[in-house]
mmCIF file of C-alpha atoms and ligand atoms in Angstrom:
data_model
loop_
_atom_site.group_PDB
_atom_site.id
_atom_site.type_symbol
_atom_site.label_atom_id
_atom_site.label_comp_id
_atom_site.label_asym_id
_atom_site.label_seq_id
_atom_site.Cartn_x
_atom_site.Cartn_y
_atom_site.Cartn_z
ATOM 1 C CA MET W 1 168.494 102.948 116.786
ATOM 2 C CA ASN W 2 167.757 101.525 120.253
ATOM 3 C CA ARG W 3 170.110 98.609 120.878
ATOM 4 C CA GLY W 4 168.207 97.394 123.974
ATOM 5 C CA LEU W 5 164.925 97.221 122.048
ATOM 6 C CA ASN W 6 166.577 95.343 119.195
ATOM 7 C CA ARG W 7 168.174 92.815 121.560
ATOM 8 C CA PHE W 8 164.876 92.269 123.353
ATOM 9 C CA ALA W 9 163.046 91.750 120.032
ATOM 10 C CA ILE W 10 165.692 89.122 119.127
ATOM 11 C CA VAL W 11 165.122 87.381 122.504
ATOM 12 C CA VAL W 12 161.345 87.270 121.867
ATOM 13 C CA ALA W 13 161.903 85.896 118.339
ATOM 14 C CA CYS W 14 164.221 83.145 119.707
ATOM 15 C CA ALA W 15 161.701 82.311 122.467
ATOM 16 C CA THR W 16 158.989 82.015 119.799
ATOM 17 C CA PHE W 17 161.133 79.569 117.852
ATOM 18 C CA PHE W 18 161.561 77.494 121.011
ATOM 19 C CA LEU W 19 157.758 77.649 121.506
ATOM 20 C CA ILE W 20 157.187 76.308 117.978
ATOM 21 C CA ILE W 21 159.439 73.345 118.825
ATOM 22 C CA ALA W 22 157.559 72.823 122.133
ATOM 23 C CA GLY W 23 154.224 72.871 120.243
ATOM 24 C CA ALA W 24 155.460 70.448 117.589
ATOM 25 C CA LEU W 25 156.552 68.094 120.395
ATOM 26 C CA VAL W 26 152.938 68.081 121.670
ATOM 27 C CA THR W 27 151.649 67.038 118.244
ATOM 28 C CA SER W 28 154.366 64.439 117.588
ATOM 29 C CA HIS W 29 153.827 62.837 121.016
ATOM 30 C CA ASP W 30 150.069 62.894 120.359
ATOM 31 C CA ALA W 31 149.802 64.698 123.692
ATOM 32 C CA GLY W 32 147.218 67.320 122.632
ATOM 33 C CA LEU W 33 144.524 65.791 124.855
ATOM 34 C CA ALA W 34 146.791 64.879 127.796
ATOM 35 C CA THR W 35 144.403 67.109 129.706
ATOM 36 C CA PRO W 36 140.931 67.785 128.286
ATOM 37 C CA ASP W 37 140.454 71.109 130.087
ATOM 38 C CA TRP W 38 141.673 74.646 129.595
ATOM 39 C CA PRO W 39 142.792 77.127 130.978
ATOM 40 C CA LEU W 40 143.393 74.775 133.939
ATOM 41 C CA SER W 41 145.181 71.444 133.413
ATOM 42 C CA ASN W 42 143.251 68.589 135.033
ATOM 43 C CA GLY W 43 141.611 71.207 137.277
ATOM 44 C CA GLN W 44 145.000 72.453 138.513
ATOM 45 C CA VAL W 45 147.141 75.502 137.780
ATOM 46 C CA PHE W 46 150.260 73.344 137.860
ATOM 47 C CA PRO W 47 149.659 69.600 137.506
ATOM 48 C CA LYS W 48 152.322 66.901 138.027
ATOM 49 C CA MET W 49 154.398 66.957 134.860
ATOM 50 C CA VAL W 50 154.182 63.243 134.112
ATOM 51 C CA GLY W 51 153.660 61.321 130.864
ATOM 52 C CA ASN W 52 152.144 63.385 128.040
ATOM 53 C CA LEU W 53 151.241 66.166 130.505
ATOM 54 C CA PHE W 54 154.926 67.064 130.454
ATOM 55 C CA TRP W 55 154.633 68.002 126.774
ATOM 56 C CA GLU W 56 151.131 69.515 126.886
ATOM 57 C CA HIS W 57 151.428 71.537 130.068
ATOM 58 C CA GLY W 58 155.079 72.324 129.277
ATOM 59 C CA HIS W 59 153.912 73.863 125.963
ATOM 60 C CA ARG W 60 151.331 75.960 127.823
ATOM 61 C CA MET W 61 154.018 77.202 130.220
ATOM 62 C CA VAL W 62 156.365 78.179 127.381
ATOM 63 C CA ALA W 63 153.399 79.859 125.605
ATOM 64 C CA THR W 64 152.562 81.840 128.772
ATOM 65 C CA THR W 65 156.188 83.002 129.025
ATOM 66 C CA VAL W 66 156.206 84.085 125.370
ATOM 67 C CA GLY W 67 152.860 85.859 125.896
ATOM 68 C CA MET W 68 154.336 87.836 128.798
ATOM 69 C CA LEU W 69 157.511 88.636 126.831
ATOM 70 C CA THR W 70 155.293 89.931 123.996
ATOM 71 C CA ILE W 71 153.430 92.256 126.390
ATOM 72 C CA VAL W 72 156.782 93.687 127.568
ATOM 73 C CA LEU W 73 157.955 93.956 123.936
ATOM 74 C CA MET W 74 154.828 95.914 122.983
ATOM 75 C CA PHE W 75 155.321 98.441 125.799
ATOM 76 C CA TYR W 76 159.044 98.651 124.989
ATOM 77 C CA VAL W 77 158.214 99.386 121.327
ATOM 78 C CA LEU W 78 155.530 101.950 122.263
ATOM 79 C CA ARG W 79 157.981 103.722 124.585
ATOM 80 C CA LYS W 80 161.132 103.757 122.448
ATOM 81 C CA GLU W 81 160.023 103.537 118.831
ATOM 82 C CA LYS W 82 159.125 106.636 116.792
ATOM 83 C CA ARG W 83 158.072 105.000 113.512
ATOM 84 C CA SER W 84 154.288 104.601 113.771
ATOM 85 C CA TRP W 85 154.178 101.458 111.574
ATOM 86 C CA VAL W 86 156.681 99.683 113.871
ATOM 87 C CA ARG W 87 154.569 100.722 116.885
ATOM 88 C CA LYS W 88 151.501 99.259 115.166
ATOM 89 C CA LEU W 89 153.416 96.034 114.491
ATOM 90 C CA GLY W 90 154.230 95.823 118.227
ATOM 91 C CA VAL W 91 150.495 96.048 119.051
ATOM 92 C CA PHE W 92 149.714 93.510 116.312
ATOM 93 C CA ALA W 93 152.218 91.044 117.854
ATOM 94 C CA LEU W 94 150.310 91.144 121.134
ATOM 95 C CA LEU W 95 146.943 90.649 119.401
ATOM 96 C CA ALA W 96 148.408 87.709 117.436
ATOM 97 C CA VAL W 97 149.758 85.951 120.530
ATOM 98 C CA VAL W 98 146.427 86.392 122.356
ATOM 99 C CA ALA W 99 144.524 84.956 119.362
ATOM 100 C CA GLN W 100 147.023 82.091 119.198
ATOM 101 C CA GLY W 101 146.568 81.283 122.894
ATOM 102 C CA LEU W 102 142.767 81.271 122.440
ATOM 103 C CA LEU W 103 143.073 78.961 119.395
ATOM 104 C CA GLY W 104 145.280 76.647 121.509
ATOM 105 C CA GLY W 105 142.611 76.524 124.221
ATOM 106 C CA LEU W 106 139.876 76.059 121.638
ATOM 107 C CA THR W 107 141.598 73.131 119.938
ATOM 108 C CA VAL W 108 141.757 71.349 123.328
ATOM 109 C CA LYS W 109 138.122 72.148 124.204
ATOM 110 C CA LEU W 110 136.922 70.946 120.779
ATOM 111 C CA MET W 111 139.157 67.806 120.934
ATOM 112 C CA LEU W 112 141.673 68.798 118.233
ATOM 113 C CA PRO W 113 139.488 69.345 115.128
ATOM 114 C CA LEU W 114 141.540 69.501 111.927
ATOM 115 C CA ALA W 115 140.579 73.108 111.093
ATOM 116 C CA VAL W 116 141.425 74.524 114.538
ATOM 117 C CA SER W 117 144.667 72.540 115.003
ATOM 118 C CA SER W 118 145.877 73.525 111.506
ATOM 119 C CA ALA W 119 144.911 77.168 112.124
ATOM 120 C CA HIS W 120 146.839 77.057 115.431
ATOM 121 C CA ALA W 121 149.905 75.644 113.602
ATOM 122 C CA THR W 122 149.632 78.288 110.840
ATOM 123 C CA LEU W 123 149.084 81.288 113.130
ATOM 124 C CA ALA W 124 152.171 80.147 115.078
ATOM 125 C CA GLN W 125 154.234 80.722 111.912
ATOM 126 C CA LEU W 126 152.643 84.138 111.339
ATOM 127 C CA PHE W 127 153.344 85.166 114.916
ATOM 128 C CA PHE W 128 156.973 84.032 114.497
ATOM 129 C CA CYS W 129 157.106 86.112 111.292
ATOM 130 C CA THR W 130 155.893 89.162 113.283
ATOM 131 C CA THR W 131 158.495 88.851 116.055
ATOM 132 C CA VAL W 132 161.306 88.298 113.518
ATOM 133 C CA SER W 133 160.124 91.338 111.526
ATOM 134 C CA LEU W 134 160.228 93.467 114.694
ATOM 135 C CA ALA W 135 163.810 92.292 115.253
ATOM 136 C CA VAL W 136 164.664 93.190 111.625
ATOM 137 C CA PHE W 137 163.038 96.663 111.712
ATOM 138 C CA THR W 138 164.781 97.662 114.940
ATOM 139 C CA SER W 139 168.222 96.428 113.830
ATOM 140 C CA ARG W 140 171.186 98.678 113.013
ATOM 141 C CA SER W 141 171.692 97.043 109.591
ATOM 142 C CA TRP W 142 168.076 97.923 108.629
ATOM 143 C CA ILE W 143 168.250 101.514 109.826
ATOM 144 C CA GLU W 144 171.657 102.202 108.227
ATOM 145 C CA ALA W 145 170.977 100.354 104.942
ATOM 146 C CA ARG W 146 171.680 102.353 101.768
ATOM 147 C CA PRO W 147 169.885 101.951 98.390
ATOM 148 C CA ILE W 148 171.376 99.540 95.843
ATOM 149 C CA GLU W 149 170.952 99.899 92.094
ATOM 150 C CA GLU W 150 169.088 97.231 90.157
ATOM 151 C CA GLU W 151 169.602 96.653 86.447
ATOM 152 C CA GLN W 152 166.834 97.912 84.188
ATOM 153 C CA GLY W 153 164.685 95.605 82.127
ATOM 154 C CA VAL W 154 164.980 92.713 84.548
ATOM 155 C CA LEU W 155 162.314 91.163 86.760
ATOM 156 C CA PRO W 156 162.573 93.112 90.052
ATOM 157 C CA LEU W 157 164.001 90.970 92.859
ATOM 158 C CA ARG W 158 161.340 92.106 95.308
ATOM 159 C CA TYR W 159 158.704 90.389 93.167
ATOM 160 C CA LEU W 160 160.727 87.158 92.976
ATOM 161 C CA CYS W 161 161.199 87.145 96.769
ATOM 162 C CA THR W 162 157.540 87.968 97.454
ATOM 163 C CA ALA W 163 156.475 85.105 95.172
ATOM 164 C CA ALA W 164 158.791 82.725 97.081
ATOM 165 C CA LEU W 165 157.402 83.949 100.406
ATOM 166 C CA VAL W 166 153.766 83.419 99.367
ATOM 167 C CA THR W 167 154.590 79.932 98.010
ATOM 168 C CA ILE W 168 156.285 78.963 101.289
ATOM 169 C CA PHE W 169 153.353 80.229 103.335
ATOM 170 C CA LEU W 170 150.915 78.143 101.256
ATOM 171 C CA GLN W 171 153.220 75.138 101.723
ATOM 172 C CA LEU W 172 153.167 75.671 105.511
ATOM 173 C CA ILE W 173 149.354 75.604 105.453
ATOM 174 C CA ILE W 174 149.349 72.395 103.367
ATOM 175 C CA GLY W 175 151.961 70.885 105.747
ATOM 176 C CA ALA W 176 149.854 71.772 108.811
ATOM 177 C CA THR W 177 146.728 70.271 107.221
ATOM 178 C CA LEU W 178 148.672 67.120 106.305
ATOM 179 C CA ARG W 179 150.166 66.754 109.792
ATOM 180 C CA HIS W 180 146.836 67.184 111.594
ATOM 181 C CA SER W 181 144.891 64.932 109.207
ATOM 182 C CA ALA W 182 146.331 61.749 110.682
ATOM 183 C CA THR W 183 147.808 60.867 114.058
ATOM 184 C CA TRP W 184 150.968 58.725 114.333
ATOM 185 C CA ASP W 185 148.861 55.485 114.331
ATOM 186 C CA GLN W 186 147.142 56.335 111.012
ATOM 187 C CA GLN W 187 148.521 56.552 107.468
ATOM 188 C CA LEU W 188 148.786 60.063 106.001
ATOM 189 C CA PRO W 189 146.181 60.799 103.266
ATOM 190 C CA THR W 190 147.865 60.188 99.887
ATOM 191 C CA GLU W 191 146.240 63.149 98.095
ATOM 192 C CA LEU W 192 147.549 65.591 100.742
ATOM 193 C CA VAL W 193 151.031 64.015 100.649
ATOM 194 C CA LEU W 194 151.069 64.502 96.859
ATOM 195 C CA THR W 195 149.851 68.121 97.210
ATOM 196 C CA HIS W 196 152.613 68.751 99.755
ATOM 197 C CA ILE W 197 155.237 67.223 97.433
ATOM 198 C CA GLY W 198 153.915 69.472 94.620
ATOM 199 C CA GLY W 199 154.226 72.391 97.051
ATOM 200 C CA ALA W 200 157.827 71.398 97.828
ATOM 201 C CA LEU W 201 158.588 71.509 94.098
ATOM 202 C CA ALA W 202 156.963 74.952 93.788
ATOM 203 C CA VAL W 203 158.927 76.237 96.826
ATOM 204 C CA THR W 204 162.178 74.851 95.384
ATOM 205 C CA ILE W 205 161.592 76.644 92.065
ATOM 206 C CA ALA W 206 160.392 79.939 93.630
ATOM 207 C CA LEU W 207 162.946 80.186 96.438
ATOM 208 C CA GLY W 208 165.720 78.692 94.280
ATOM 209 C CA SER W 209 165.247 81.342 91.574
ATOM 210 C CA ALA W 210 164.912 84.212 94.090
ATOM 211 C CA THR W 211 168.052 83.286 96.042
ATOM 212 C CA LEU W 212 170.173 82.396 92.995
ATOM 213 C CA THR W 213 169.173 85.704 91.374
ATOM 214 C CA VAL W 214 170.282 87.552 94.519
ATOM 215 C CA LEU W 215 173.621 85.728 94.441
ATOM 216 C CA ARG W 216 174.074 86.459 90.740
ATOM 217 C CA ARG W 217 172.982 90.116 90.666
ATOM 218 C CA HIS W 218 174.262 91.334 94.035
ATOM 219 C CA LYS W 219 177.137 89.029 94.945
ATOM 220 C CA ASP W 220 178.997 91.770 96.878
ATOM 221 C CA GLU W 221 176.005 92.891 98.968
ATOM 222 C CA LYS W 222 176.180 90.854 102.177
ATOM 223 C CA PHE W 223 172.956 92.527 103.340
ATOM 224 C CA LEU W 224 171.161 90.456 100.671
ATOM 225 C CA THR W 225 173.456 87.482 100.032
ATOM 226 C CA ARG W 226 173.611 86.382 103.682
ATOM 227 C CA PRO W 227 169.846 85.721 104.140
ATOM 228 C CA ALA W 228 169.733 84.302 100.582
ATOM 229 C CA LEU W 229 172.474 81.743 101.338
ATOM 230 C CA ILE W 230 170.873 80.815 104.672
ATOM 231 C CA ALA W 231 167.435 80.355 103.047
ATOM 232 C CA LEU W 232 168.945 78.179 100.294
ATOM 233 C CA LEU W 233 170.819 75.999 102.776
ATOM 234 C CA LEU W 234 167.732 75.598 104.981
ATOM 235 C CA LEU W 235 165.668 74.640 101.937
ATOM 236 C CA VAL W 236 168.049 71.743 101.197
ATOM 237 C CA VAL W 237 167.873 70.582 104.847
ATOM 238 C CA GLN W 238 164.062 70.929 104.826
ATOM 239 C CA LEU W 239 163.662 68.806 101.687
ATOM 240 C CA SER W 240 165.812 66.042 103.245
ATOM 241 C CA LEU W 241 163.867 66.251 106.524
ATOM 242 C CA GLY W 242 160.585 66.083 104.577
ATOM 243 C CA ILE W 243 161.597 62.818 102.897
ATOM 244 C CA ALA W 244 162.797 61.417 106.251
ATOM 245 C CA ALA W 245 159.518 62.536 107.940
ATOM 246 C CA TYR W 246 157.521 60.750 105.245
ATOM 247 C CA VAL W 247 159.520 57.514 105.602
ATOM 248 C CA THR W 248 159.245 57.457 109.421
ATOM 249 C CA ARG W 249 155.512 58.320 109.281
ATOM 250 C CA LEU W 250 154.960 55.402 106.880
ATOM 251 C CA ALA W 251 156.349 53.061 109.559
ATOM 252 C CA SER W 252 154.874 54.719 112.697
ATOM 253 C CA PRO W 253 151.376 53.088 112.620
ATOM 254 C CA ASN W 254 153.114 49.758 113.397
ATOM 255 C CA ASP W 255 154.712 51.160 116.580
ATOM 256 C CA PRO W 256 153.123 50.730 120.039
ATOM 257 C CA GLN W 257 153.333 54.506 120.685
ATOM 258 C CA PRO W 258 154.974 57.565 119.056
ATOM 259 C CA LEU W 259 158.698 56.759 119.009
ATOM 260 C CA ASN W 260 161.974 58.222 117.861
ATOM 261 C CA PRO W 261 163.226 58.826 115.181
ATOM 262 C CA MET W 262 159.686 59.751 113.995
ATOM 263 C CA ILE W 263 159.222 62.289 116.812
ATOM 264 C CA SER W 264 162.532 64.108 116.358
ATOM 265 C CA ILE W 265 162.388 64.111 112.565
ATOM 266 C CA THR W 266 158.814 65.445 112.310
ATOM 267 C CA VAL W 267 159.554 68.106 114.960
ATOM 268 C CA ALA W 268 162.754 69.076 113.108
ATOM 269 C CA HIS W 269 160.737 69.329 109.857
ATOM 270 C CA VAL W 270 158.230 71.736 111.488
ATOM 271 C CA ALA W 271 161.057 73.783 113.056
ATOM 272 C CA CYS W 272 163.119 73.951 109.860
ATOM 273 C CA GLY W 273 159.931 74.911 107.924
ATOM 274 C CA ALA W 274 159.611 77.905 110.257
ATOM 275 C CA LEU W 275 163.271 78.817 109.641
ATOM 276 C CA VAL W 276 162.904 78.598 105.841
ATOM 277 C CA PHE W 277 159.904 80.927 106.182
ATOM 278 C CA VAL W 278 161.587 83.548 108.368
ATOM 279 C CA SER W 279 164.892 83.574 106.466
ATOM 280 C CA THR W 280 162.860 84.299 103.304
ATOM 281 C CA ILE W 281 160.997 87.043 105.185
ATOM 282 C CA VAL W 282 164.295 88.663 106.185
ATOM 283 C CA LEU W 283 165.510 88.457 102.566
ATOM 284 C CA THR W 284 162.248 89.870 101.173
ATOM 285 C CA LEU W 285 162.084 92.740 103.680
ATOM 286 C CA ARG W 286 165.688 93.626 102.896
ATOM 287 C CA THR W 287 165.045 93.699 99.135
ATOM 288 C CA TYR W 288 162.181 96.137 99.793
ATOM 289 C CA ARG W 289 164.501 98.231 101.933
ATOM 290 C CA VAL W 290 167.417 98.643 99.509
ATOM 291 C CA LEU W 291 166.195 97.948 95.981
ATOM 292 C CA PRO W 292 164.240 100.595 94.052
ATOM 293 C CA ARG W 293 160.491 100.405 93.483
ATOM 294 C CA ARG W 294 159.354 99.582 89.934
ATOM 295 C CA SER W 295 158.078 103.167 89.480
ATOM 296 C CA ALA W 296 161.519 104.435 90.566
ATOM 297 C CA LEU W 297 163.112 102.155 87.963
ATOM 298 C CA ARG W 298 160.734 103.563 85.340
ATOM 299 C CA GLU W 299 161.555 107.150 86.311
ATOM 300 C CA SER W 300 165.297 106.557 86.038
ATOM 301 C CA PHE W 301 164.745 104.802 82.668
ATOM 302 C CA LEU W 302 162.779 107.772 81.363
ATOM 303 C CA GLN W 303 165.420 110.177 82.666
ATOM 304 C CA ASP W 304 168.211 108.154 81.018
ATOM 305 C CA TYR W 305 166.473 108.503 77.686
ATOM 306 C CA GLY W 306 165.760 112.194 78.237
ATOM 307 C CA ILE W 307 161.975 111.743 78.274
ATOM 308 C CA ARG W 308 160.243 114.344 80.410
ATOM 309 C CA GLN W 309 157.923 112.876 83.046
ATOM 310 C CA ASP W 310 155.437 115.764 82.881
ATOM 311 C CA LEU W 311 154.824 115.079 79.168
ATOM 312 C CA HIS W 312 153.504 111.671 80.117
ATOM 313 C CA VAL W 313 151.483 112.852 83.059
ATOM 314 C CA ASN W 314 149.833 115.803 81.317
ATOM 315 C CA PRO W 315 150.120 115.809 77.511
ATOM 316 C CA GLU W 316 148.491 119.305 77.234
HETATM 317 C C1 HEM E 401 150.564 81.521 122.585
HETATM 318 C C2 HEM E 401 151.351 81.026 121.760
HETATM 319 C C3 HEM E 401 151.332 79.634 121.201
HETATM 320 C C4 HEM E 401 152.077 79.248 120.124
HETATM 321 C C5 HEM E 401 153.026 80.112 119.280
HETATM 322 C C6 HEM E 401 151.793 77.845 119.899
HETATM 323 C C7 HEM E 401 152.366 77.082 118.904
HETATM 324 C C8 HEM E 401 152.083 75.763 118.651
HETATM 325 C C9 HEM E 401 152.695 74.976 117.625
HETATM 326 C C10 HEM E 401 153.745 75.474 116.628
HETATM 327 C C11 HEM E 401 152.163 73.746 117.671
HETATM 328 C C12 HEM E 401 152.562 72.553 116.796
HETATM 329 C C13 HEM E 401 151.703 72.421 115.610
HETATM 330 C C14 HEM E 401 152.153 71.239 114.804
HETATM 331 O O1 HEM E 401 153.025 70.495 115.216
HETATM 332 O O2 HEM E 401 151.598 71.040 113.743
HETATM 333 C C15 HEM E 401 151.212 73.709 118.766
HETATM 334 C C16 HEM E 401 150.477 72.630 119.126
HETATM 335 C C17 HEM E 401 149.553 72.640 120.138
HETATM 336 N N1 HEM E 401 149.254 73.706 120.978
HETATM 337 FE FE1 HEM E 401 150.055 75.552 120.912
HETATM 338 N N2 HEM E 401 150.884 77.411 120.817
HETATM 339 C C18 HEM E 401 150.573 78.474 121.644
HETATM 340 C C19 HEM E 401 149.700 78.449 122.713
HETATM 341 C C20 HEM E 401 148.955 77.360 123.101
HETATM 342 C C21 HEM E 401 148.055 77.356 124.233
HETATM 343 C C22 HEM E 401 147.797 78.507 125.203
HETATM 344 C C23 HEM E 401 147.494 76.134 124.277
HETATM 345 C C24 HEM E 401 146.474 75.724 125.290
HETATM 346 C C25 HEM E 401 146.041 74.603 125.481
HETATM 347 C C26 HEM E 401 148.036 75.343 123.169
HETATM 348 C C27 HEM E 401 147.712 74.037 122.846
HETATM 349 C C28 HEM E 401 148.265 73.279 121.848
HETATM 350 C C29 HEM E 401 147.907 71.904 121.559
HETATM 351 C C30 HEM E 401 146.878 71.070 122.281
HETATM 352 C C31 HEM E 401 148.697 71.493 120.484
HETATM 353 C C32 HEM E 401 148.681 70.128 119.772
HETATM 354 C C33 HEM E 401 147.646 70.151 118.688
HETATM 355 C C34 HEM E 401 147.483 68.823 117.991
HETATM 356 O O3 HEM E 401 148.205 67.863 118.267
HETATM 357 O O4 HEM E 401 146.556 68.739 117.149
HETATM 358 N N3 HEM E 401 148.930 76.140 122.479
HETATM 359 N N4 HEM E 401 151.191 74.972 119.345
HETATM 360 C C1 HEM E 402 160.010 73.326 100.848
HETATM 361 C C2 HEM E 402 159.828 72.249 101.368
HETATM 362 C C3 HEM E 402 158.931 71.936 102.530
HETATM 363 C C4 HEM E 402 158.400 72.745 103.505
HETATM 364 C C5 HEM E 402 158.581 74.255 103.688
HETATM 365 C C6 HEM E 402 157.616 71.888 104.378
HETATM 366 C C7 HEM E 402 156.937 72.310 105.510
HETATM 367 C C8 HEM E 402 156.207 71.495 106.334
HETATM 368 C C9 HEM E 402 155.598 71.912 107.569
HETATM 369 C C10 HEM E 402 155.755 73.313 108.152
HETATM 370 C C11 HEM E 402 154.933 70.847 108.086
HETATM 371 C C12 HEM E 402 154.150 70.808 109.387
HETATM 372 C C13 HEM E 402 153.238 71.930 109.515
HETATM 373 C C14 HEM E 402 152.736 72.132 110.909
HETATM 374 O O1 HEM E 402 152.118 71.225 111.466
HETATM 375 O O2 HEM E 402 152.933 73.239 111.441
HETATM 376 C C15 HEM E 402 155.118 69.737 107.194
HETATM 377 C C16 HEM E 402 154.616 68.468 107.386
HETATM 378 C C17 HEM E 402 155.003 67.376 106.661
HETATM 379 N N1 HEM E 402 155.839 67.378 105.542
HETATM 380 FE FE1 HEM E 402 156.755 68.975 104.723
HETATM 381 N N2 HEM E 402 157.685 70.592 103.907
HETATM 382 C C18 HEM E 402 158.485 70.585 102.791
HETATM 383 C C19 HEM E 402 158.812 69.514 102.016
HETATM 384 C C20 HEM E 402 158.433 68.219 102.265
HETATM 385 C C21 HEM E 402 158.814 67.080 101.464
HETATM 386 C C22 HEM E 402 159.717 67.089 100.227
HETATM 387 C C23 HEM E 402 158.228 65.998 102.042
HETATM 388 C C24 HEM E 402 158.348 64.565 101.537
HETATM 389 C C25 HEM E 402 157.360 63.842 101.286
HETATM 390 C C26 HEM E 402 157.476 66.444 103.201
HETATM 391 C C27 HEM E 402 156.760 65.649 104.067
HETATM 392 C C28 HEM E 402 156.013 66.068 105.125
HETATM 393 C C29 HEM E 402 155.257 65.173 105.990
HETATM 394 C C30 HEM E 402 155.186 63.669 105.879
HETATM 395 C C31 HEM E 402 154.636 65.995 106.962
HETATM 396 C C32 HEM E 402 153.729 65.527 108.113
HETATM 397 C C33 HEM E 402 154.584 65.103 109.246
HETATM 398 C C34 HEM E 402 153.750 64.505 110.350
HETATM 399 O O3 HEM E 402 152.729 63.910 110.075
HETATM 400 O O4 HEM E 402 154.140 64.621 111.505
HETATM 401 N N3 HEM E 402 157.626 67.809 103.313
HETATM 402 N N4 HEM E 402 155.904 70.149 106.125
#
């Protein structure tokens, strides 16, 4: 394990989280078109950071920093990492951040169309997922993890966690579409709000059952219970923030400009959504690391009952 590489991957993941907050501040301030050009801002490399330009250009600056950190991370991974799939993930992270930067520029050039702005918001979450995964794969706890037994005849935990992860990702896409469908001075479309509430219910059921199953089946395995508890706690915070975001967005069209608490609550909802997502990713990756595959479960079942594998594979 390379401690330096792991620490640097953690720094890049934290910087990405900060970038997501900076991006959400652009949207909540309705500052996306503070400057209509890109890659320059109002024809300048560094404009005066006044009014909404503070948020828009500030976001570009943070994005540039994260882009540069990702380049360094990729070279660091290529130099120090032996596992080829981790090396590939390092290259993928760079490709993802470049694509994300281009989508950011495109959404400005095209004047914030719903599809491009929502894609920019969604790819941000996927990029965050990539940097967090790099931090997980290079960590000591991942490399030194030992297999854990799972009871037979039960629904494998990895499937429960994967289902929760997919549900959350779909909910993030619905959330991004909802958020970019109406600016602060317009009411949110009811059908999308209802879809998002349905999504929240699905996430609560999927993530609730995955995390509670972890806590019930593996209560002494901190490697699994820690991310499960964090994900559960964040889910509760996210649901409360969602309700608060809805209430403040109902009132915001009557305001003269985007104001607090709407700005802070909607930004917190985006940020906490990202945290729910990555804590579930950590949990899911860890279940894949330490719990047996279904075929391994089947093999041990057959062995327990003294059934020879080769009889099944080749009856002759
Ligand atoms: C490279 C990494 C980048 C990441 C991870 C990132 C992330 C984000 C995030 C999370 C949001 C908030 C979405 C939301 O609140 O729904 C956002 C908004 C935004 N970003 Fe980026 N961004 C990046 C680069 C850029 C670049 C280079 C630009 C160039 C102009 C840009 C322009 C914008 C704009 C204009 C918005 C507001 C969109 C709207 O209000 O519809 N982003 N970004
Ligand atoms: C598991 C639960 C939830 C998750 C993971 C989640 C996630 C998200 C995300 C990530 C966004 C913004 C996406 C982006 O632009 O990048 C969003 C937007 C939004 N969500 Fe949720 N959400 C959840 C539950 C709720 C609930 C229960 C409500 C209550 C009605 C709600 C109300 C909203 C509203 C109103 C917006 C748009 C905010 C705006 O216009 O600025 N969410 N959600």
